[in-house]
C-alpha cells in the first residue's frame, strides 16, 4: 500500500510551554500512520532551507518516510503560534513561509497519481490542484472549518473521504454532508471534538462517541483521527469500525504535547 501526505508541515511554537514541535496536517497524518501500520509512506511538499526544514528532513528519514518528491525551497519554515488553555490549543498567529506560493510540479503530480491513497488539507494551499492529483487511488482531504460552498463543491468531486471540523452538529452540518455527497464525495466526515464524529455515506449518518481520555493537548487529534479512519477503510473495514479506530487514535494524540510529539 502506497500512501502520500501532500502539502503542509508546520513548526508549532507553544508560547506558554517554551517548546516547539514539528506539526502540520499532512505531517501529523503521515507520522500517525507510520507509528501504527506497515505501508510505503511518503511526504510531498515544500521544505524550507532553514534549520527547521533540516530537522523535518531528519525526522522523516528517521521514520522511514520517503522524501524523494519534496521541493527544497529557499526561505523559512511555516510557523504557527499556539497557546494551550486547559488542554485546548488556541492559535495566536501564522506565518506561511514556503507554503505561501507553493504549487505541485508535473513530476510530483505524476508520482501522486500512482499512489494508492493521497491525503492533503486546506492548510497545504493545494485545494485547486486536487483534480490534478487524482489518479488510480483514493483521496482524503481535510477541509477543517472551511465553509465556502463554491470552493468546497468544486473540490469535493475529487475527494473520496472529505473531513470537516465543527464544535456543533445540526442542520447546517447535515446539509453540508448531503451537498458534499451529491457533489461527488463518497464519505463526508465531521470531527466534533468531545462530541465525537459523524459520517454520511449517502444512505445514513453514522455516529461515534469520543473516547474519554486525559487531555494534555488537542492539537493534532483530528489528524490522528483521519489517519486511523483511513487506515481502517483501506483495509476494507466498515465505516463504524473506521470511526472507532479514528477515535482511539485521536484520544492517544490528546495525551501528548504537539501534533505528533516530535520536538523541534
mmCIF file of C-alpha atoms in Angstrom:
data_model
loop_
_atom_site.group_PDB
_atom_site.id
_atom_site.type_symbol
_atom_site.label_atom_id
_atom_site.label_comp_id
_atom_site.label_asym_id
_atom_site.label_seq_id
_atom_site.Cartn_x
_atom_site.Cartn_y
_atom_site.Cartn_z
ATOM 1 C CA UNK A 1 0.000 0.000 0.000
ATOM 2 C CA UNK A 2 1.460 3.335 -1.102
ATOM 3 C CA UNK A 3 0.225 6.427 0.724
ATOM 4 C CA UNK A 4 1.379 10.020 0.288
ATOM 5 C CA UNK A 5 0.738 13.028 2.502
ATOM 6 C CA UNK A 6 0.726 16.184 0.416
ATOM 7 C CA UNK A 7 1.235 19.817 1.310
ATOM 8 C CA UNK A 8 1.963 21.220 4.696
ATOM 9 C CA UNK A 9 4.303 20.916 7.589
ATOM 10 C CA UNK A 10 4.336 23.447 10.378
ATOM 11 C CA UNK A 11 6.508 24.484 13.289
ATOM 12 C CA UNK A 12 4.108 24.733 16.228
ATOM 13 C CA UNK A 13 5.537 27.279 18.656
ATOM 14 C CA UNK A 14 3.922 26.882 22.093
ATOM 15 C CA UNK A 15 4.258 30.239 23.820
ATOM 16 C CA UNK A 16 3.320 29.038 27.303
ATOM 17 C CA UNK A 17 5.330 25.799 27.167
ATOM 18 C CA UNK A 18 8.519 27.310 25.786
ATOM 19 C CA UNK A 19 8.635 24.401 23.340
ATOM 20 C CA UNK A 20 8.395 23.968 19.586
ATOM 21 C CA UNK A 21 7.102 20.887 17.772
ATOM 22 C CA UNK A 22 7.077 19.613 14.210
ATOM 23 C CA UNK A 23 3.488 19.598 13.012
ATOM 24 C CA UNK A 24 1.079 20.424 10.227
ATOM 25 C CA UNK A 25 -1.909 18.444 8.948
ATOM 26 C CA UNK A 26 -0.109 16.396 6.302
ATOM 27 C CA UNK A 27 2.908 15.677 8.507
ATOM 28 C CA UNK A 28 0.806 14.679 11.526
ATOM 29 C CA UNK A 29 -1.250 12.361 9.313
ATOM 30 C CA UNK A 30 1.738 10.525 7.869
ATOM 31 C CA UNK A 31 3.569 10.259 11.219
ATOM 32 C CA UNK A 32 0.430 8.793 12.826
ATOM 33 C CA UNK A 33 0.229 6.185 10.081
ATOM 34 C CA UNK A 34 3.901 5.315 10.327
ATOM 35 C CA UNK A 35 3.573 4.553 14.037
ATOM 36 C CA UNK A 36 0.661 2.179 13.516
ATOM 37 C CA UNK A 37 0.797 0.472 10.115
ATOM 38 C CA UNK A 38 3.322 -1.011 7.710
ATOM 39 C CA UNK A 39 2.774 0.920 4.485
ATOM 40 C CA UNK A 40 5.052 2.612 1.956
ATOM 41 C CA UNK A 41 4.696 6.216 3.080
ATOM 42 C CA UNK A 42 5.872 9.448 1.501
ATOM 43 C CA UNK A 43 5.688 13.180 2.111
ATOM 44 C CA UNK A 44 5.305 15.560 -0.830
ATOM 45 C CA UNK A 45 5.551 19.294 -0.313
ATOM 46 C CA UNK A 46 7.882 22.247 0.190
ATOM 47 C CA UNK A 47 10.666 22.123 2.760
ATOM 48 C CA UNK A 48 12.486 25.315 3.725
ATOM 49 C CA UNK A 49 16.257 25.728 3.682
ATOM 50 C CA UNK A 50 16.344 26.861 7.336
ATOM 51 C CA UNK A 51 17.331 24.752 10.357
ATOM 52 C CA UNK A 52 13.696 23.787 10.998
ATOM 53 C CA UNK A 53 13.493 22.382 7.481
ATOM 54 C CA UNK A 54 16.624 20.356 8.180
ATOM 55 C CA UNK A 55 15.029 18.997 11.361
ATOM 56 C CA UNK A 56 11.959 17.977 9.381
ATOM 57 C CA UNK A 57 14.036 16.074 6.832
ATOM 58 C CA UNK A 58 15.916 14.318 9.618
ATOM 59 C CA UNK A 59 12.654 13.287 11.301
ATOM 60 C CA UNK A 60 11.199 11.961 8.042
ATOM 61 C CA UNK A 61 14.364 9.955 7.439
ATOM 62 C CA UNK A 62 14.264 8.510 10.957
ATOM 63 C CA UNK A 63 10.645 7.470 10.432
ATOM 64 C CA UNK A 64 11.459 5.901 7.053
ATOM 65 C CA UNK A 65 9.101 8.219 5.182
ATOM 66 C CA UNK A 66 10.138 8.784 1.567
ATOM 67 C CA UNK A 67 11.204 12.324 0.682
ATOM 68 C CA UNK A 68 12.251 11.846 -2.950
ATOM 69 C CA UNK A 69 9.470 14.120 -4.188
ATOM 70 C CA UNK A 70 9.752 17.088 -1.864
ATOM 71 C CA UNK A 71 10.726 20.560 -3.078
ATOM 72 C CA UNK A 72 13.582 22.281 -1.269
ATOM 73 C CA UNK A 73 12.547 25.938 -1.256
ATOM 74 C CA UNK A 74 14.742 28.834 -0.202
ATOM 75 C CA UNK A 75 13.046 30.552 2.692
ATOM 76 C CA UNK A 76 11.609 29.959 6.134
ATOM 77 C CA UNK A 77 9.529 27.126 7.532
ATOM 78 C CA UNK A 78 5.857 27.834 8.268
ATOM 79 C CA UNK A 79 5.282 28.732 11.918
ATOM 80 C CA UNK A 80 2.080 28.543 13.930
ATOM 81 C CA UNK A 81 1.989 30.299 17.303
ATOM 82 C CA UNK A 82 -0.003 28.218 19.783
ATOM 83 C CA UNK A 83 -1.207 28.744 23.327
ATOM 84 C CA UNK A 84 -2.632 25.959 25.478
ATOM 85 C CA UNK A 85 -5.642 26.725 27.668
ATOM 86 C CA UNK A 86 -6.729 23.718 29.754
ATOM 87 C CA UNK A 87 -5.525 21.354 27.035
ATOM 88 C CA UNK A 88 -7.284 23.202 24.211
ATOM 89 C CA UNK A 89 -4.948 24.660 21.588
ATOM 90 C CA UNK A 90 -5.583 28.276 20.694
ATOM 91 C CA UNK A 91 -3.928 29.566 17.527
ATOM 92 C CA UNK A 92 -2.442 33.018 18.032
ATOM 93 C CA UNK A 93 -0.613 33.600 14.765
ATOM 94 C CA UNK A 94 0.512 32.060 11.485
ATOM 95 C CA UNK A 95 3.436 32.651 9.129
ATOM 96 C CA UNK A 96 3.073 30.584 5.953
ATOM 97 C CA UNK A 97 6.729 30.776 4.920
ATOM 98 C CA UNK A 98 7.481 28.453 1.994
ATOM 99 C CA UNK A 99 3.860 27.252 1.902
ATOM 100 C CA UNK A 100 2.616 30.595 0.649
ATOM 101 C CA UNK A 101 3.364 30.247 -3.059
ATOM 102 C CA UNK A 102 3.940 26.504 -3.356
ATOM 103 C CA UNK A 103 2.472 24.562 -6.266
ATOM 104 C CA UNK A 104 2.968 20.926 -7.178
ATOM 105 C CA UNK A 105 5.084 20.395 -10.286
ATOM 106 C CA UNK A 106 4.419 17.858 -13.037
ATOM 107 C CA UNK A 107 6.891 15.358 -11.606
ATOM 108 C CA UNK A 108 5.185 15.429 -8.214
ATOM 109 C CA UNK A 109 1.727 15.161 -9.755
ATOM 110 C CA UNK A 110 2.794 12.141 -11.802
ATOM 111 C CA UNK A 111 4.099 10.471 -8.638
ATOM 112 C CA UNK A 112 0.878 11.177 -6.725
ATOM 113 C CA UNK A 113 -1.288 9.725 -9.489
ATOM 114 C CA UNK A 114 0.411 6.379 -8.890
ATOM 115 C CA UNK A 115 -0.336 6.237 -5.159
ATOM 116 C CA UNK A 116 -2.977 4.012 -3.596
ATOM 117 C CA UNK A 117 -4.076 6.901 -1.401
ATOM 118 C CA UNK A 118 -3.198 10.569 -1.039
ATOM 119 C CA UNK A 119 -4.111 12.944 1.782
ATOM 120 C CA UNK A 120 -3.976 16.710 1.860
ATOM 121 C CA UNK A 121 -5.603 19.584 3.718
ATOM 122 C CA UNK A 122 -6.767 23.141 3.310
ATOM 123 C CA UNK A 123 -3.614 24.338 5.100
ATOM 124 C CA UNK A 124 -1.441 22.978 2.305
ATOM 125 C CA UNK A 125 -2.927 25.505 -0.123
ATOM 126 C CA UNK A 126 -3.387 22.875 -2.830
ATOM 127 C CA UNK A 127 -7.179 22.619 -2.996
ATOM 128 C CA UNK A 128 -7.133 23.878 -6.594
ATOM 129 C CA UNK A 129 -4.777 21.029 -7.571
ATOM 130 C CA UNK A 130 -6.915 18.174 -6.231
ATOM 131 C CA UNK A 131 -8.125 17.450 -9.757
ATOM 132 C CA UNK A 132 -4.523 17.185 -10.951
ATOM 133 C CA UNK A 133 -3.511 14.845 -8.097
ATOM 134 C CA UNK A 134 -6.407 12.435 -8.534
ATOM 135 C CA UNK A 135 -5.175 9.196 -10.058
ATOM 136 C CA UNK A 136 -5.853 5.497 -9.663
ATOM 137 C CA UNK A 137 -6.133 5.602 -5.879
ATOM 138 C CA UNK A 138 -8.420 7.203 -3.332
ATOM 139 C CA UNK A 139 -8.081 10.671 -1.839
ATOM 140 C CA UNK A 140 -8.852 12.279 1.501
ATOM 141 C CA UNK A 141 -8.909 15.985 2.242
ATOM 142 C CA UNK A 142 -9.253 17.920 5.467
ATOM 143 C CA UNK A 143 -11.445 20.952 4.796
ATOM 144 C CA UNK A 144 -11.256 21.832 8.514
ATOM 145 C CA UNK A 145 -13.553 24.796 9.257
ATOM 146 C CA UNK A 146 -13.836 25.923 5.617
ATOM 147 C CA UNK A 147 -17.462 26.729 4.758
ATOM 148 C CA UNK A 148 -17.123 28.413 1.349
ATOM 149 C CA UNK A 149 -19.717 26.345 -0.522
ATOM 150 C CA UNK A 150 -18.424 27.018 -4.028
ATOM 151 C CA UNK A 151 -14.848 26.169 -3.098
ATOM 152 C CA UNK A 152 -15.950 23.007 -1.296
ATOM 153 C CA UNK A 153 -18.254 21.758 -4.056
ATOM 154 C CA UNK A 154 -15.681 22.413 -6.767
ATOM 155 C CA UNK A 155 -13.128 20.376 -4.809
ATOM 156 C CA UNK A 156 -15.114 17.566 -3.189
ATOM 157 C CA UNK A 157 -15.817 15.857 -6.516
ATOM 158 C CA UNK A 158 -12.140 14.848 -6.495
ATOM 159 C CA UNK A 159 -12.239 13.665 -2.869
ATOM 160 C CA UNK A 160 -13.352 10.235 -1.685
ATOM 161 C CA UNK A 161 -13.169 10.985 2.041
ATOM 162 C CA UNK A 162 -13.907 14.588 2.999
ATOM 163 C CA UNK A 163 -13.278 15.743 6.568
ATOM 164 C CA UNK A 164 -14.685 18.835 8.276
ATOM 165 C CA UNK A 165 -14.363 20.193 11.803
ATOM 166 C CA UNK A 166 -17.078 21.751 13.926
ATOM 167 C CA UNK A 167 -17.964 22.338 17.567
ATOM 168 C CA UNK A 168 -21.647 21.701 16.851
ATOM 169 C CA UNK A 169 -23.680 19.311 14.710
ATOM 170 C CA UNK A 170 -27.050 20.394 13.418
ATOM 171 C CA UNK A 171 -28.990 21.255 10.278
ATOM 172 C CA UNK A 172 -26.149 23.239 8.683
ATOM 173 C CA UNK A 173 -23.672 20.393 9.077
ATOM 174 C CA UNK A 174 -26.159 17.795 7.842
ATOM 175 C CA UNK A 175 -26.907 19.956 4.811
ATOM 176 C CA UNK A 176 -23.201 20.263 4.023
ATOM 177 C CA UNK A 177 -22.813 16.484 4.325
ATOM 178 C CA UNK A 178 -25.598 15.828 1.848
ATOM 179 C CA UNK A 179 -24.465 18.510 -0.579
ATOM 180 C CA UNK A 180 -20.900 17.221 -0.416
ATOM 181 C CA UNK A 181 -22.044 13.693 -1.147
ATOM 182 C CA UNK A 182 -24.228 14.843 -4.037
ATOM 183 C CA UNK A 183 -21.242 16.712 -5.488
ATOM 184 C CA UNK A 184 -19.158 13.534 -5.585
ATOM 185 C CA UNK A 185 -17.693 12.817 -2.150
ATOM 186 C CA UNK A 186 -18.101 9.173 -1.093
ATOM 187 C CA UNK A 187 -17.959 9.669 2.663
ATOM 188 C CA UNK A 188 -18.392 13.033 4.391
ATOM 189 C CA UNK A 189 -16.983 13.140 7.914
ATOM 190 C CA UNK A 190 -17.482 15.701 10.668
ATOM 191 C CA UNK A 191 -14.993 15.793 13.540
ATOM 192 C CA UNK A 192 -16.701 17.288 16.585
ATOM 193 C CA UNK A 193 -14.124 17.124 19.362
ATOM 194 C CA UNK A 194 -15.668 15.938 22.618
ATOM 195 C CA UNK A 195 -18.958 15.363 20.759
ATOM 196 C CA UNK A 196 -17.330 12.581 18.738
ATOM 197 C CA UNK A 197 -17.760 12.231 14.979
ATOM 198 C CA UNK A 198 -20.394 11.741 12.286
ATOM 199 C CA UNK A 199 -20.146 10.188 8.820
ATOM 200 C CA UNK A 200 -22.562 10.329 5.896
ATOM 201 C CA UNK A 201 -22.293 7.787 3.071
ATOM 202 C CA UNK A 202 -25.352 8.718 1.041
ATOM 203 C CA UNK A 203 -27.660 6.391 2.953
ATOM 204 C CA UNK A 204 -27.363 7.205 6.645
ATOM 205 C CA UNK A 205 -25.469 9.252 9.207
ATOM 206 C CA UNK A 206 -23.199 7.192 11.442
ATOM 207 C CA UNK A 207 -22.390 8.379 14.964
ATOM 208 C CA UNK A 208 -19.395 7.635 17.164
ATOM 209 C CA UNK A 209 -18.637 8.965 20.639
ATOM 210 C CA UNK A 210 -15.268 10.421 21.527
ATOM 211 C CA UNK A 211 -13.019 8.164 23.590
ATOM 212 C CA UNK A 212 -12.705 9.504 27.122
ATOM 213 C CA UNK A 213 -9.111 10.375 27.911
ATOM 214 C CA UNK A 214 -6.843 12.707 29.824
ATOM 215 C CA UNK A 215 -6.272 15.712 27.569
ATOM 216 C CA UNK A 216 -2.876 17.386 27.559
ATOM 217 C CA UNK A 217 -3.166 18.939 24.111
ATOM 218 C CA UNK A 218 -5.831 18.658 21.410
ATOM 219 C CA UNK A 219 -3.513 19.777 18.608
ATOM 220 C CA UNK A 220 -3.204 17.005 16.028
ATOM 221 C CA UNK A 221 -6.096 14.928 17.385
ATOM 222 C CA UNK A 222 -8.077 15.458 14.189
ATOM 223 C CA UNK A 223 -5.107 14.472 12.028
ATOM 224 C CA UNK A 224 -4.695 11.272 14.050
ATOM 225 C CA UNK A 225 -8.411 10.536 13.718
ATOM 226 C CA UNK A 226 -8.165 10.912 9.947
ATOM 227 C CA UNK A 227 -5.112 8.640 9.817
ATOM 228 C CA UNK A 228 -6.866 5.962 11.864
ATOM 229 C CA UNK A 229 -10.064 6.241 9.852
ATOM 230 C CA UNK A 230 -8.278 5.988 6.514
ATOM 231 C CA UNK A 231 -6.076 3.098 7.656
ATOM 232 C CA UNK A 232 -9.155 1.052 8.537
ATOM 233 C CA UNK A 233 -11.050 1.955 5.362
ATOM 234 C CA UNK A 234 -8.063 0.997 3.193
ATOM 235 C CA UNK A 235 -8.020 -2.408 4.880
ATOM 236 C CA UNK A 236 -11.617 -2.921 3.813
ATOM 237 C CA UNK A 237 -13.081 -2.079 7.205
ATOM 238 C CA UNK A 238 -16.544 -0.712 7.869
ATOM 239 C CA UNK A 239 -17.410 2.927 8.462
ATOM 240 C CA UNK A 240 -18.331 2.184 12.071
ATOM 241 C CA UNK A 241 -15.049 0.363 12.602
ATOM 242 C CA UNK A 242 -13.083 3.183 10.994
ATOM 243 C CA UNK A 243 -14.759 5.719 13.270
ATOM 244 C CA UNK A 244 -13.825 3.687 16.336
ATOM 245 C CA UNK A 245 -10.196 3.386 15.228
ATOM 246 C CA UNK A 246 -10.049 7.084 14.419
ATOM 247 C CA UNK A 247 -11.475 7.980 17.810
ATOM 248 C CA UNK A 248 -8.897 5.817 19.593
ATOM 249 C CA UNK A 249 -6.001 7.327 17.664
ATOM 250 C CA UNK A 250 -7.326 10.824 18.379
ATOM 251 C CA UNK A 251 -7.537 10.079 22.103
ATOM 252 C CA UNK A 252 -3.945 8.867 22.098
ATOM 253 C CA UNK A 253 -2.859 12.085 20.376
ATOM 254 C CA UNK A 254 -4.522 14.129 23.127
ATOM 255 C CA UNK A 255 -2.167 12.541 25.651
ATOM 256 C CA UNK A 256 0.953 14.190 24.242
ATOM 257 C CA UNK A 257 2.116 17.728 23.567
ATOM 258 C CA UNK A 258 2.369 18.754 19.935
ATOM 259 C CA UNK A 259 0.545 17.318 16.959
ATOM 260 C CA UNK A 260 2.730 14.222 16.968
ATOM 261 C CA UNK A 261 5.038 14.697 19.952
ATOM 262 C CA UNK A 262 8.123 15.500 17.868
ATOM 263 C CA UNK A 263 10.033 18.383 19.425
ATOM 264 C CA UNK A 264 11.784 20.802 17.139
#
